[in-house]
Amino acid sequence: MLIVKKFGGTSVGNTERIFNVAKRCIEDYQKGNQVVVVLSAMGKQTDVLLDMAKEVNPKASKRELDMLLTTGEQTSVALMAMALDSLGVPAVSLNAFQVAMHTTTDYGNARLKRIDTQRIHFELDNRRIVVVTGFQGINKYDDYTTLGRGGSDTTAVALAAALHADACEIYTDVDGVFTADPRIVPSARKLSEITYDEMLELASLGAGVLHNRSVEMAKKHGVQLVVRSSLNTSEGTVVKEESKMEKMLVSGVATDKNVAQFAVEGLENKPGVAFKLFQHLANHQVNVDMIIQSVEHNGTQDICFTVTEDMAEVALETLERHRNTSLRCEKITITRDVAKVSVVGAGMMSNPGVAAKMFEALYDAGINIRQISTSEIRVTVLIDEKYTEDAAQAVHEAFSLEK
Ligand code: ADP
Ligand code: ASP
Ligand code: MG
C-alpha cells in the first residue's frame, strides 16, 4: 500500500512530538507499505514568521512573505527525516522545488496545478520514507508560493491523488471531525463519517479542521480521507462521497469570525447597478458572500454583503473610489464585529423546518440575526461577533447534536 500521512503544526510542535510522529510512520513502513509524510510548520511557527515580517516591513511583498513562510515547513521536514534516520529508517525530506509542485502565480493563495511524482517514486522504490513540505509550491517564475493558511491538508490530498495512494490520513490535534469546533462547543460529538459535500460546506464556513480546497480536491479525485488524532489511536472520521448513515438532518455547526458586513445604501434602482458594484470588487480580488438587496424605497435601493475581514480594507477603498462616479450611492457602512454561524446537513434538502428551528434557538438565546443566506444543505446567519459562542451552543443543542 502507498499511504500519505499528513501531520499538522501541533502534531510536530516540539522534538518529542516529532519522534512520536516518526514512530507512527515507521509502524506503517515496517508493515511493508510505502510511506509519504506531509508536514506543517512546527507549532505556531507560521504566525511567528508573519509577526517578524510585520515588524520588519508591514507592507512586505507577498513574494517575500512566501519565501519566508516556506522555511517553516522546511524546518519540520528536515528534522523529521533526521528523527527517522536516528531510529534506523532511511528517509529523505523534499521541499516543493525538489518534488516540483507546480502552482499558479498567486503568492499567498496559490492553487496546485501539477505535481511531478518521479522523484517521490524513485525515493519510495529505494525503500525510503519520503517527507514532503506541506503548504508550499513553485510558480512559473521559479518562485516559492504558498497555498493559503491551513494549506498543508491540500498538499496531502493532491499528493495522494497524484501518487494514486491507497490511503490519505490527516492527523491533527482533535480526534476527528466533530459536530462543532470542540473548543467552542465542548459537548460536540465526533462524527464517524461525513460526505465531501457536507465537509466542504463546513470547511468553507469556518470549520478549520480541514482546508476547504483539500476537500474540493478530495471530491474531485475521489480521494477518501481519514481525519484523526496524532496523539491517540482512536478511529477518526472518514470523509467520502456517500455516507451510509441515514442522511443526518444536521451534521454540524460552524462559526467564522473572519467576516465584515458592508451596507451600500441609496443606490439607484436600475439595471447594471449590482453588476458595477460587484465588478469593482472582483477586479480587486475581493470575494463576496451573503448578498441581499432591499426592495425599492424613495426610488433607491440598498445592497448588503459580507467579505472576509482581511479583505475589508481593500473592499472599502475600492467602493470609496467609485462612490461618486459609477456607483453613486448615498452611504457606505462597514461593520467588522460580526460573525457567521451555520448549520450544515445533507438531510435538510428533503426536510423543511431547519431554518425555523435554527432561528427559534437564536431567538430563545436572545440573539439578533443581521443577515441570512442558505444553500441546499446549509443555513447561515450573520450575528454580532460577541454572541458567536452562545449562538453555536444554542443551535448545537437545538438540533440535539450533543454526545
Ligand atoms: P492542524 O495544525 O493539525 O492542521 P488545525 O488547527 O488546522 O490543525 O485544525 C484543527 C482544529 O480545528 C481543532 O483544534 C479545532 O479547534 C478546529 N475545528 C474547527 N471546527 C472543527 C470541527 N467541526 N471538528 C473538529 N475540529 C474543528
Ligand atoms: N503552516 C501553515 C499554516 O499555519 C500551513 C498549515 O499548517 O497547513 O497555515
Ligand atoms: Mg490545519
Coordinates of C-alpha atoms and ligand atoms in Angstrom, one line a residue:
M1 CA 0.0 0.0 0.0
L2 CA 1.1 3.6 -0.6
I3 CA 0.0 5.8 2.3
V4 CA 0.0 9.6 2.6
K5 CA 0.1 10.8 6.2
K6 CA -0.2 14.5 7.0
F7 CA 0.6 16.0 10.4
G8 CA -0.4 19.5 11.4
G9 CA 1.5 22.1 13.4
T10 CA 0.6 20.9 16.9
S11 CA 1.4 17.3 16.0
V12 CA 5.0 18.3 15.2
G13 CA 5.1 21.1 17.8
N14 CA 8.3 20.0 19.5
T15 CA 11.1 17.4 19.1
E16 CA 9.3 14.9 21.3
R17 CA 6.2 15.1 19.1
I18 CA 8.4 14.8 16.0
F19 CA 9.7 11.5 17.4
N20 CA 6.1 10.4 18.2
V21 CA 5.1 11.1 14.6
A22 CA 8.2 9.3 13.3
K23 CA 7.3 6.2 15.3
R24 CA 3.8 6.2 13.8
C25 CA 5.2 6.4 10.3
I26 CA 7.7 3.6 11.0
E27 CA 4.9 1.3 12.1
D28 CA 3.3 1.6 8.6
Y29 CA 6.7 1.4 6.9
Q30 CA 7.7 -1.8 8.7
K31 CA 4.5 -3.5 7.5
G32 CA 5.9 -3.1 4.0
N33 CA 4.0 0.0 3.0
Q34 CA 5.3 2.9 1.0
V35 CA 5.0 6.0 3.2
V36 CA 4.8 9.6 2.2
V37 CA 4.6 12.1 5.1
V38 CA 3.4 15.7 4.6
L39 CA 4.2 18.2 7.4
S40 CA 3.1 21.6 8.5
A41 CA 5.4 24.1 10.2
M42 CA 6.1 23.3 13.9
G43 CA 3.5 24.7 16.3
K44 CA 2.7 28.3 15.7
Q45 CA 5.8 28.9 13.6
T46 CA 3.9 30.3 10.6
D47 CA 2.4 33.0 12.9
V48 CA 5.8 33.7 14.4
L49 CA 7.3 34.3 11.0
L50 CA 4.4 36.5 9.9
D51 CA 4.8 38.6 13.1
M52 CA 8.6 39.0 12.4
A53 CA 7.8 40.1 8.8
K54 CA 5.4 42.7 10.1
E55 CA 8.0 44.1 12.4
V56 CA 10.5 44.5 9.6
N57 CA 8.1 45.7 7.0
P58 CA 4.3 45.9 7.4
K59 CA 4.0 46.2 3.7
A60 CA 6.3 43.3 2.7
S61 CA 5.6 41.9 -0.7
K62 CA 3.7 38.7 -1.0
R63 CA 6.6 37.1 -2.8
E64 CA 9.0 37.7 0.1
L65 CA 6.3 36.6 2.6
D66 CA 6.0 33.3 0.8
M67 CA 9.8 33.0 0.6
L68 CA 9.8 33.4 4.4
L69 CA 6.9 31.1 5.3
T70 CA 8.2 28.2 3.3
T71 CA 11.1 28.0 5.8
G72 CA 8.6 26.8 8.5
E73 CA 7.7 23.6 6.6
Q74 CA 11.3 23.1 5.5
T75 CA 12.4 23.1 9.2
S76 CA 9.9 20.4 10.1
V77 CA 10.6 18.0 7.2
A78 CA 14.4 18.2 7.7
L79 CA 14.0 17.4 11.5
M80 CA 11.6 14.6 10.7
A81 CA 14.0 13.0 8.2
M82 CA 16.7 13.2 10.9
A83 CA 14.5 11.7 13.5
L84 CA 13.5 8.8 11.2
D85 CA 17.2 8.2 10.3
S86 CA 18.1 8.2 14.0
L87 CA 15.5 5.5 14.5
G88 CA 17.2 3.4 11.8
V89 CA 14.8 4.0 9.0
P90 CA 16.0 5.6 5.7
A91 CA 14.2 8.8 4.9
V92 CA 14.6 11.8 2.7
S93 CA 13.0 15.3 3.1
L94 CA 11.9 17.2 -0.1
N95 CA 10.6 20.7 -0.5
A96 CA 8.2 22.0 -3.2
F97 CA 11.1 22.6 -5.5
Q98 CA 12.7 19.2 -5.2
V99 CA 9.4 17.4 -5.7
A100 CA 8.3 20.0 -8.2
M101 CA 4.8 21.0 -7.0
H102 CA 3.7 23.5 -9.7
T103 CA 1.2 26.2 -8.7
T104 CA -0.5 29.3 -10.1
T105 CA 1.4 32.5 -9.6
D106 CA -0.7 34.0 -6.8
Y107 CA 1.6 34.4 -3.9
G108 CA -0.1 33.7 -0.6
N109 CA -3.0 32.0 -2.2
A110 CA -1.7 29.8 -5.0
R111 CA -3.5 26.7 -6.4
L112 CA -1.7 23.5 -7.1
K113 CA -1.7 22.7 -10.8
R114 CA 0.5 19.7 -11.3
I115 CA 2.8 17.6 -9.2
D116 CA 5.8 15.7 -10.6
T117 CA 5.9 12.3 -9.0
Q118 CA 9.1 10.9 -10.4
R119 CA 11.4 11.9 -7.6
I120 CA 9.0 10.7 -4.9
H121 CA 8.6 7.3 -6.7
F122 CA 12.3 7.0 -7.0
E123 CA 12.8 7.5 -3.3
L124 CA 9.9 5.2 -2.4
D125 CA 11.3 2.5 -4.7
N126 CA 14.5 2.8 -2.7
R127 CA 12.6 2.0 0.5
R128 CA 12.8 5.5 1.9
I129 CA 10.1 7.3 3.8
V130 CA 9.6 10.5 1.9
V131 CA 8.9 13.6 4.0
V132 CA 7.4 16.5 2.0
T133 CA 6.8 20.1 2.9
G134 CA 3.1 21.0 3.1
F135 CA 1.6 24.4 2.2
Q136 CA 4.1 25.4 -0.5
G137 CA 4.6 25.2 -4.2
I138 CA 6.6 26.8 -7.0
N139 CA 5.3 29.0 -9.8
K140 CA 6.3 29.6 -13.4
Y141 CA 8.9 32.2 -12.3
D142 CA 10.6 29.5 -10.1
D143 CA 9.5 31.4 -7.0
Y144 CA 8.0 29.8 -3.9
T145 CA 4.3 30.2 -3.4
T146 CA 2.0 29.2 -0.5
L147 CA -1.5 27.7 -0.7
G148 CA -3.3 29.9 2.0
R149 CA -3.4 29.3 5.7
G150 CA -4.1 25.6 6.5
G151 CA -2.9 24.6 3.1
S152 CA -0.9 21.5 4.1
D153 CA -4.1 19.5 4.0
T154 CA -4.4 20.4 0.3
T155 CA -0.8 19.3 -0.3
A156 CA -1.5 15.9 1.2
V157 CA -4.7 15.3 -0.8
A158 CA -3.1 16.5 -4.0
L159 CA -0.1 14.1 -3.4
A160 CA -2.5 11.3 -2.6
A161 CA -4.3 11.9 -5.9
A162 CA -1.1 12.3 -8.0
L163 CA 0.5 9.2 -6.5
H164 CA -2.8 7.1 -6.6
A165 CA -2.3 6.5 -2.9
D166 CA -4.3 3.8 -1.2
A167 CA -4.9 5.9 1.9
C168 CA -4.8 9.6 2.9
E169 CA -4.7 10.2 6.6
I170 CA -4.9 13.7 8.1
Y171 CA -3.5 13.7 11.7
T172 CA -4.4 16.7 13.9
D173 CA -4.9 17.8 17.5
V174 CA -8.5 16.6 17.8
D175 CA -10.0 13.1 17.3
G176 CA -11.7 13.8 14.0
V177 CA -14.4 16.0 12.6
F178 CA -16.9 17.0 15.3
T179 CA -20.5 18.3 15.2
A180 CA -18.9 21.7 16.1
D181 CA -15.5 23.0 17.0
P182 CA -14.9 21.2 20.3
R183 CA -13.0 24.2 21.6
I184 CA -16.2 26.3 21.2
V185 CA -18.9 23.7 21.9
P186 CA -17.4 21.3 24.5
S187 CA -20.4 18.9 24.1
A188 CA -19.6 18.4 20.4
R189 CA -19.6 14.8 19.2
K190 CA -17.1 13.1 16.9
L191 CA -18.7 12.0 13.6
S192 CA -17.7 8.6 12.3
E193 CA -18.2 9.7 8.7
I194 CA -19.2 12.7 6.7
T195 CA -19.8 13.3 2.9
Y196 CA -17.5 15.5 0.8
D197 CA -20.3 18.0 0.3
E198 CA -21.1 18.4 3.9
M199 CA -17.4 18.7 4.8
L200 CA -16.8 21.2 2.0
E201 CA -19.6 23.4 3.4
L202 CA -18.4 23.1 7.0
A203 CA -14.7 23.8 6.0
S204 CA -15.8 26.8 3.8
L205 CA -17.9 28.2 6.7
G206 CA -15.1 28.2 9.2
A207 CA -14.5 24.6 10.4
G208 CA -10.7 24.9 10.2
V209 CA -10.1 21.2 10.8
L210 CA -9.6 20.8 7.0
H211 CA -8.6 23.3 4.4
N212 CA -11.6 23.7 2.2
R213 CA -9.6 23.2 -1.0
S214 CA -8.4 19.9 0.3
V215 CA -12.0 18.7 0.5
E216 CA -12.7 20.1 -3.0
M217 CA -9.7 18.2 -4.4
A218 CA -10.6 15.0 -2.5
K219 CA -14.1 15.1 -4.0
K220 CA -12.8 15.8 -7.5
H221 CA -10.3 13.0 -7.4
G222 CA -12.3 10.6 -5.2
V223 CA -9.6 10.5 -2.5
Q224 CA -11.2 9.1 0.7
L225 CA -9.8 10.9 3.7
V226 CA -9.5 9.9 7.3
V227 CA -9.2 12.8 9.9
R228 CA -7.8 11.5 13.2
S229 CA -5.6 12.4 16.2
S230 CA -1.8 12.2 16.2
L231 CA -1.9 11.9 20.0
N232 CA -4.0 8.8 20.4
T233 CA -5.2 5.8 18.2
S234 CA -8.9 6.4 18.2
E235 CA -10.6 5.9 14.9
G236 CA -11.3 9.3 13.5
T237 CA -13.7 10.5 10.8
V238 CA -13.9 9.2 7.2
V239 CA -14.7 11.9 4.6
K240 CA -16.2 10.3 1.5
E241 CA -18.7 10.6 -1.3
E242 CA -21.7 8.9 0.2
S243 CA -22.4 8.3 3.9
K244 CA -24.0 5.0 4.7
M245 CA -25.6 6.6 7.7
E246 CA -29.1 7.8 7.4
K247 CA -28.8 11.3 6.0
M248 CA -28.4 13.5 9.1
L249 CA -30.8 16.4 9.2
V250 CA -27.9 18.5 10.5
S251 CA -24.4 17.1 10.7
G252 CA -22.6 20.1 12.1
V253 CA -22.4 23.7 13.2
A254 CA -19.6 26.0 12.0
T255 CA -18.6 29.5 13.1
D256 CA -16.5 32.1 11.4
K257 CA -15.4 35.4 12.9
N258 CA -13.3 36.5 9.9
V259 CA -16.2 38.4 8.4
A260 CA -17.1 42.1 7.8
Q261 CA -20.5 43.3 6.7
F262 CA -21.0 46.1 4.1
A263 CA -24.2 48.1 3.6
V264 CA -24.3 50.3 0.5
E265 CA -27.3 52.5 0.8
G266 CA -29.2 54.7 -1.6
L267 CA -28.2 53.1 -4.9
E268 CA -30.2 53.9 -8.0
N269 CA -32.8 51.3 -8.8
K270 CA -31.9 50.5 -12.4
P271 CA -30.2 47.7 -14.4
G272 CA -26.4 47.4 -14.1
V273 CA -26.0 48.8 -10.5
A274 CA -25.3 45.5 -8.9
F275 CA -23.1 44.5 -11.8
K276 CA -20.9 47.6 -11.4
L277 CA -20.7 47.2 -7.6
F278 CA -19.5 43.6 -7.6
Q279 CA -17.4 44.0 -10.7
H280 CA -15.3 46.7 -9.0
L281 CA -14.8 44.3 -6.0
A282 CA -14.0 41.3 -8.3
N283 CA -11.3 43.4 -10.1
H284 CA -9.6 43.7 -6.7
Q285 CA -9.9 40.0 -5.9
V286 CA -12.5 40.6 -3.2
N287 CA -14.7 37.6 -2.7
V288 CA -18.2 38.4 -1.8
D289 CA -20.7 36.4 0.2
M290 CA -24.2 36.7 1.6
I291 CA -25.6 39.3 -0.7
I292 CA -29.0 40.9 -0.1
Q293 CA -30.8 43.6 -2.0
S294 CA -33.6 45.6 -0.4
V295 CA -36.9 46.4 -2.0
E296 CA -37.2 49.9 -3.5
H297 CA -37.8 52.9 -1.2
N298 CA -37.9 56.5 -2.4
G299 CA -36.6 55.4 -5.8
T300 CA -33.5 53.9 -4.4
Q301 CA -32.3 50.5 -3.0
D302 CA -29.7 49.2 -0.6
I303 CA -27.3 46.2 -1.1
C304 CA -25.7 44.5 1.8
F305 CA -23.0 41.8 1.6
T306 CA -20.2 40.3 3.5
V307 CA -16.5 39.8 2.8
T308 CA -13.7 38.3 4.8
E309 CA -12.4 40.7 7.4
D310 CA -8.9 40.7 5.9
M311 CA -10.3 42.0 2.6
A312 CA -12.5 44.6 4.2
E313 CA -10.0 47.5 3.8
V314 CA -9.4 46.7 0.1
A315 CA -13.2 46.5 -0.4
L316 CA -13.8 49.8 1.3
E317 CA -11.1 51.6 -0.6
T318 CA -12.4 50.2 -3.9
L319 CA -16.0 51.3 -3.1
E320 CA -15.0 54.8 -1.9
R321 CA -13.0 55.3 -5.1
H322 CA -16.1 54.7 -7.3
R323 CA -18.6 56.2 -4.9
N324 CA -19.2 59.4 -6.7
T325 CA -18.7 58.1 -10.2
S326 CA -20.1 54.8 -11.3
L327 CA -21.7 53.8 -8.0
R328 CA -23.5 57.0 -7.0
C329 CA -24.7 55.8 -3.6
E330 CA -25.7 57.8 -0.5
K331 CA -23.9 55.9 2.2
I332 CA -21.4 53.1 2.7
T333 CA -21.2 51.4 6.1
I334 CA -18.9 48.7 7.3
T335 CA -19.4 46.6 10.4
R336 CA -16.4 44.5 11.5
D337 CA -17.6 42.9 14.7
V338 CA -19.9 40.3 13.1
A339 CA -19.6 36.5 12.7
K340 CA -21.3 33.8 10.7
V341 CA -22.9 30.8 12.3
S342 CA -24.0 28.0 10.0
V343 CA -25.8 24.6 10.2
V344 CA -24.9 22.0 7.6
G345 CA -26.6 18.7 6.7
A346 CA -27.5 16.7 3.6
G347 CA -30.8 15.8 5.2
M348 CA -32.2 19.3 5.1
M349 CA -32.7 19.0 1.3
S350 CA -35.8 16.9 2.0
N351 CA -36.8 18.2 5.4
P352 CA -38.5 21.6 5.9
G353 CA -38.1 23.5 9.1
V354 CA -34.4 23.5 9.7
A355 CA -34.1 27.3 9.2
A356 CA -37.1 27.9 11.5
K357 CA -35.6 25.7 14.2
M358 CA -32.3 27.5 14.0
F359 CA -33.9 30.9 14.2
E360 CA -36.0 29.7 17.2
A361 CA -32.9 28.7 19.0
L362 CA -31.3 32.1 18.4
Y363 CA -34.5 33.8 19.5
D364 CA -34.6 31.8 22.7
A365 CA -31.0 32.8 23.3
G366 CA -31.8 36.5 22.7
I367 CA -29.6 36.8 19.7
N368 CA -30.5 39.1 16.8
I369 CA -30.0 38.0 13.2
R370 CA -28.5 40.6 10.9
Q371 CA -28.5 38.7 7.7
I372 CA -29.4 35.2 6.4
S373 CA -28.2 33.1 3.5
T374 CA -28.9 29.5 2.5
S375 CA -27.9 26.7 0.1
E376 CA -29.4 23.3 -0.4
I377 CA -27.6 21.9 2.6
R378 CA -26.9 24.8 4.8
V379 CA -28.4 27.8 6.6
T380 CA -26.1 30.7 7.6
V381 CA -26.8 33.7 9.8
L382 CA -24.8 36.8 10.5
I383 CA -24.8 37.9 14.1
D384 CA -22.9 40.2 16.4
E385 CA -19.4 38.6 17.0
K386 CA -19.7 38.7 20.8
Y387 CA -22.6 36.1 20.6
T388 CA -20.7 33.6 18.4
E389 CA -20.0 31.0 21.1
D390 CA -23.5 31.4 22.7
A391 CA -25.2 31.0 19.2
A392 CA -23.1 27.9 18.4
Q393 CA -24.0 26.3 21.7
A394 CA -27.7 27.2 21.3
V395 CA -28.0 25.9 17.8
H396 CA -26.0 22.8 18.5
E397 CA -28.3 22.0 21.4
A398 CA -31.5 22.7 19.4
F399 CA -30.5 20.0 16.9
S400 CA -29.6 17.5 19.6
L401 CA -26.1 17.1 18.3
E402 CA -24.5 16.5 21.8
K403 CA -22.6 13.5 22.9
Ligands
ADP1 P1 -3.6 21.2 12.2 O1 -2.4 22.1 12.6 O2 -3.4 19.8 12.6 O3 -3.8 21.4 10.7 P2 -5.8 22.9 12.7 O4 -5.7 23.9 13.9 O5 -5.7 23.5 11.4 O6 -4.8 21.7 13.0 O7 -7.2 22.2 12.8 C1 -7.7 21.5 13.9 C2 -8.6 22.4 14.8 O8 -9.8 22.7 14.0 C3 -9.0 21.8 16.1 O9 -8.1 22.1 17.1 C4 -10.4 22.5 16.3 O10 -10.3 23.5 17.3 C5 -10.7 23.1 15.0 N1 -12.1 22.8 14.5 C6 -13.0 23.7 14.0 N2 -14.1 23.1 13.7 C7 -14.0 21.8 13.9 C8 -14.8 20.6 13.8 N3 -16.0 20.7 13.3 N4 -14.3 19.4 14.2 C9 -13.1 19.3 14.7 N5 -12.2 20.4 14.8 C10 -12.7 21.6 14.5
ASP2 N1 1.8 26.2 8.3 C1 0.7 26.7 7.5 C2 -0.3 27.4 8.4 O1 -0.1 27.6 9.6 C3 0.0 25.6 6.8 C4 -0.7 24.5 7.6 O2 -0.5 24.4 8.8 O3 -1.5 23.8 7.0 O4 -1.3 27.9 7.9
MG3 MG -4.9 22.8 9.6

